[in-house]
XYZ file of N, CA and C in Angstrom:
351
model
N 15.815 -3.043 1.412
C 15.971 -1.692 0.726
C 14.699 -1.356 0.003
N 14.362 -0.048 0.124
C 13.107 0.473 -0.428
C 13.482 1.638 -1.436
N 12.841 1.561 -2.550
C 13.070 2.589 -3.631
C 11.727 3.136 -4.036
N 11.510 4.458 -3.701
C 10.273 5.078 -3.969
C 10.419 5.877 -5.339
N 9.353 5.937 -6.057
C 9.338 6.621 -7.309
C 7.992 7.135 -7.637
N 7.835 8.007 -8.632
C 6.579 8.459 -9.092
C 6.129 9.857 -8.743
N 6.997 10.525 -7.985
C 6.614 11.945 -7.637
C 6.830 12.778 -8.794
N 6.339 14.086 -8.652
C 6.422 15.023 -9.689
C 5.610 16.230 -9.434
N 5.466 17.120 -10.438
C 4.668 18.253 -10.372
C 3.305 18.029 -11.038
N 2.247 18.408 -10.353
C 0.887 18.182 -10.958
C 0.062 19.343 -10.461
N -0.965 19.666 -11.276
C -1.904 20.696 -10.951
C -2.922 20.199 -9.928
N -3.513 21.104 -9.162
C -4.615 20.734 -8.220
C -5.679 19.987 -9.032
N -6.204 18.964 -8.411
C -7.238 18.160 -9.017
C -6.664 16.973 -9.845
N -5.337 16.941 -10.023
C -4.741 15.910 -10.834
C -4.455 14.658 -9.986
N -3.739 13.721 -10.628
C -3.448 12.424 -10.021
C -1.960 12.098 -10.187
N -1.484 11.290 -9.245
C -0.130 10.658 -9.388
C -0.209 9.314 -8.776
N 0.682 8.437 -9.179
C 0.761 7.114 -8.548
C 2.231 6.942 -8.127
N 2.421 6.810 -6.775
C 3.776 6.510 -6.323
C 3.938 4.958 -6.208
N 5.179 4.569 -6.332
C 5.542 3.207 -6.205
C 6.651 3.069 -5.331
N 6.703 1.883 -4.633
C 7.855 1.662 -3.764
C 8.259 0.218 -3.904
N 9.381 0.017 -4.508
C 9.916 -1.343 -4.775
C 10.789 -1.801 -3.586
N 10.576 -2.995 -3.152
C 11.303 -3.504 -2.014
C 12.255 -4.662 -2.446
N 13.317 -4.789 -1.738
C 14.222 -5.949 -1.982
C 14.822 -6.315 -0.605
N 15.363 -7.489 -0.661
C 16.115 -7.932 0.545
C 15.405 -8.772 1.540
N 14.100 -8.770 1.545
C 13.385 -9.682 2.467
C 12.190 -10.262 1.752
N 11.449 -11.146 2.400
C 10.301 -11.659 1.982
C 9.202 -10.649 2.047
N 8.874 -10.013 0.962
C 8.030 -8.800 0.979
C 6.642 -9.157 1.491
N 6.122 -10.291 1.295
C 4.798 -10.657 1.671
C 4.603 -10.771 3.170
N 5.709 -10.699 3.903
C 5.583 -10.739 5.330
C 5.788 -9.370 6.082
N 6.032 -8.376 5.188
C 6.363 -7.011 5.640
C 5.143 -6.104 5.571
N 4.945 -5.354 6.637
C 3.842 -4.351 6.652
C 4.395 -3.005 6.146
N 3.652 -2.390 5.249
C 4.138 -1.166 4.572
C 3.346 0.055 4.865
N 3.985 1.177 4.742
C 3.374 2.422 5.012
C 3.886 3.566 4.078
N 3.059 4.556 3.882
C 3.456 5.759 3.193
C 3.364 6.907 4.154
N 4.423 7.720 4.202
C 4.414 8.943 5.042
C 4.721 10.055 4.152
N 4.536 11.274 4.704
C 4.954 12.442 3.965
C 5.360 13.555 5.036
N 6.242 14.411 4.466
C 6.720 15.502 5.263
C 6.653 16.743 4.429
N 5.855 17.673 4.791
C 5.777 18.998 4.050
C 6.791 19.932 4.678
N 7.203 20.921 3.949
C 8.162 21.923 4.413
C 7.714 22.533 5.739
N 8.557 22.521 6.731
C 8.322 23.135 8.051
C 7.319 22.329 8.850
N 6.976 21.127 8.459
C 6.046 20.293 9.238
C 6.656 19.011 9.609
N 6.043 18.333 10.569
C 6.567 17.029 10.969
C 6.085 15.941 10.031
N 6.798 14.877 9.976
C 6.387 13.737 9.173
C 5.111 13.126 9.675
N 4.243 12.764 8.712
C 2.959 12.185 9.185
C 2.652 10.951 8.344
N 1.919 10.084 8.955
C 1.431 8.859 8.191
C 0.379 9.275 7.222
N 0.416 8.661 6.082
C -0.557 8.906 5.051
C -1.448 7.662 4.903
N -0.857 6.546 4.840
C -1.595 5.326 4.657
C -0.700 4.088 5.062
N -1.287 3.046 5.436
C -0.528 1.826 5.738
C -1.296 0.627 5.312
N -0.617 -0.521 5.003
C -1.287 -1.689 4.572
C -0.539 -2.892 5.223
N -1.287 -3.829 5.649
C -0.698 -4.982 6.333
C -0.052 -5.840 5.262
N 0.736 -6.943 5.737
C 1.547 -7.747 4.901
C 0.662 -8.424 3.826
N -0.507 -8.868 4.271
C -1.401 -9.582 3.303
C -2.327 -8.685 2.596
N -2.355 -7.421 2.901
C -3.195 -6.459 2.227
C -4.620 -6.284 2.824
N -4.904 -7.067 3.896
C -6.267 -7.089 4.367
C -6.621 -5.999 5.369
N -5.584 -5.356 5.873
C -5.874 -4.195 6.874
C -5.195 -2.992 6.272
N -6.078 -1.967 6.090
C -5.531 -0.706 5.492
C -6.055 0.451 6.404
N -5.200 1.423 6.486
C -5.469 2.623 7.317
C -5.141 3.863 6.419
N -6.027 4.884 6.513
C -5.735 6.185 5.877
C -5.831 7.319 6.834
N -4.988 8.238 6.709
C -5.180 9.500 7.419
C -6.479 10.185 6.988
N -7.049 10.961 7.873
C -8.338 11.530 7.527
C -8.182 12.499 6.401
N -7.027 13.141 6.284
C -6.804 14.145 5.275
C -6.748 13.563 3.877
N -6.582 12.244 3.711
C -6.504 11.671 2.384
C -7.559 10.643 2.112
N -8.489 10.399 3.080
C -9.488 9.395 2.863
C -10.395 9.723 1.669
N -10.685 8.802 0.869
C -11.512 8.967 -0.306
C -10.749 9.581 -1.526
N -9.525 9.988 -1.327
C -8.687 10.473 -2.431
C -7.500 9.612 -2.802
N -6.916 9.000 -1.729
C -5.724 8.186 -1.865
C -6.150 6.682 -1.698
N -5.387 5.858 -2.369
C -5.546 4.412 -2.293
C -4.209 3.697 -2.236
N -3.997 2.969 -1.163
C -2.754 2.171 -1.017
C -3.112 0.678 -1.432
N -2.204 0.182 -2.210
C -2.334 -1.253 -2.665
C -0.927 -1.802 -2.648
N -0.864 -3.094 -2.768
C 0.393 -3.797 -2.844
C 0.303 -4.977 -3.752
N 1.418 -5.261 -4.408
C 1.499 -6.455 -5.265
C 2.632 -7.227 -4.799
N 2.355 -8.313 -4.012
C 3.448 -9.045 -3.376
C 4.279 -9.883 -4.423
N 3.679 -10.148 -5.563
C 4.445 -10.860 -6.596
C 5.487 -9.916 -7.163
N 5.269 -8.612 -7.143
C 6.243 -7.616 -7.689
C 7.054 -6.939 -6.586
N 6.816 -7.329 -5.317
C 7.488 -6.670 -4.211
C 7.345 -5.187 -4.246
N 6.112 -4.711 -4.477
C 5.896 -3.282 -4.698
C 4.611 -2.916 -3.979
N 4.698 -1.684 -3.327
C 3.511 -1.068 -2.833
C 3.272 0.231 -3.556
N 1.964 0.556 -3.702
C 1.593 1.706 -4.498
C 0.736 2.688 -3.670
N 0.834 3.980 -4.025
C -0.097 4.947 -3.529
C -0.701 5.718 -4.655
N -1.944 5.451 -4.922
C -2.628 6.172 -5.978
C -3.217 7.419 -5.361
N -2.878 8.551 -5.869
C -3.290 9.857 -5.302
C -4.231 10.548 -6.324
N -5.446 10.776 -6.012
C -6.361 11.486 -6.815
C -6.764 12.699 -6.229
N -7.391 13.616 -7.011
C -7.920 14.930 -6.527
C -6.893 15.644 -5.606
N -5.687 15.681 -6.153
C -4.528 16.320 -5.334
C -4.849 17.807 -5.065
N -4.383 18.159 -3.844
C -4.627 19.543 -3.389
C -3.171 20.074 -3.088
N -3.093 21.409 -3.167
C -1.727 22.056 -2.771
C -1.233 21.591 -1.424
N -2.163 21.277 -0.518
C -1.756 20.853 0.810
C -1.122 19.424 0.812
N -1.222 18.770 -0.273
C -0.612 17.420 -0.430
C 0.914 17.569 -0.765
N 1.344 18.716 -1.111
C 2.713 18.973 -1.453
C 3.636 18.498 -0.277
N 4.532 17.620 -0.588
C 5.397 17.004 0.480
C 6.426 16.072 -0.191
N 7.385 15.719 0.611
C 8.250 14.538 0.205
C 7.510 13.333 0.822
N 7.311 12.339 -0.040
C 6.602 11.153 0.352
C 7.661 10.048 0.493
N 7.502 9.302 1.597
C 8.376 8.229 1.902
C 7.573 6.921 2.095
N 8.166 5.885 1.587
C 7.637 4.491 1.923
C 8.501 3.971 3.058
N 7.796 3.106 3.853
C 8.504 2.570 4.967
C 7.909 1.136 5.250
N 8.755 0.349 5.974
C 8.386 -1.071 6.196
C 8.728 -1.396 7.604
N 7.822 -2.275 8.054
C 8.042 -2.790 9.465
C 7.775 -4.265 9.526
N 8.311 -4.966 10.396
C 8.229 -6.419 10.480
C 7.030 -6.926 11.395
N 6.521 -5.929 12.222
C 5.387 -6.283 13.045
C 4.288 -5.272 12.836
N 3.048 -5.635 13.142
C 1.963 -4.739 12.925
C 1.960 -3.469 13.726
N 2.558 -3.529 14.862
C 2.469 -2.358 15.784
C 3.886 -1.823 16.123
N 4.907 -2.364 15.572
C 6.256 -1.957 15.888
C 6.675 -0.727 15.127
N 7.847 -0.314 15.322
C 8.452 0.888 14.604
C 8.668 0.459 13.141
N 8.630 1.498 12.337
C 9.086 1.237 10.924
C 10.574 1.175 10.892
N 11.043 -0.008 10.472
C 12.538 -0.286 10.544
C 13.290 0.187 9.299
N 12.584 0.242 8.140
C 13.244 0.578 6.915
C 12.504 1.645 6.227
N 13.296 2.548 5.570
C 12.761 3.704 4.892
C 13.343 3.914 3.546
N 12.476 4.271 2.670
C 12.985 4.728 1.246
C 13.498 6.087 1.311
N 14.003 6.526 0.182
C 14.695 7.776 0.105
C 13.752 8.997 -0.070
N 12.527 8.778 -0.361
C 11.634 9.895 -0.514
C 11.427 10.351 -1.985
N 10.270 10.690 -2.297
C 9.988 11.216 -3.656
C 9.088 12.471 -3.494
N 9.433 13.517 -4.128
C 8.766 14.831 -3.996
C 7.558 14.909 -4.865
N 6.458 15.321 -4.231
C 5.227 15.660 -4.818
C 4.842 17.084 -4.642
N 4.747 17.763 -5.781
C 4.395 19.196 -5.720
C 3.079 19.399 -6.487
N 2.100 19.975 -5.703
C 0.749 20.252 -6.317
C 0.591 21.760 -6.434
N 0.419 22.195 -7.655
C 0.288 23.622 -7.865
C -1.246 23.990 -7.978
N -1.440 25.295 -7.474
C -2.880 25.689 -7.363
C -3.236 26.336 -8.754
């Protein structure tokens, strides 16, 4: 089970940190990702991090602004979002998968991020 939190309303240029708390499995063996879905658009990958934290990917649109990290002792993955833009407005979802290249098997409920101009 995944529980995302940390969304909210922020002005352009501001920052937010999203958190996703996991339960039910050995978190340190699970690969995690953050996705987002803006109104009228398809869901897209934002960032992902391997189980051990050594392999990280960012979408081009967020490179240099967003940072994904994880704390396996706290069963939590984070998404630090800086220099937010109105185009970042979306519902953000955390997701988990048990293999590096498989489908994401588990999804959180989503947290809304709204960036005002």
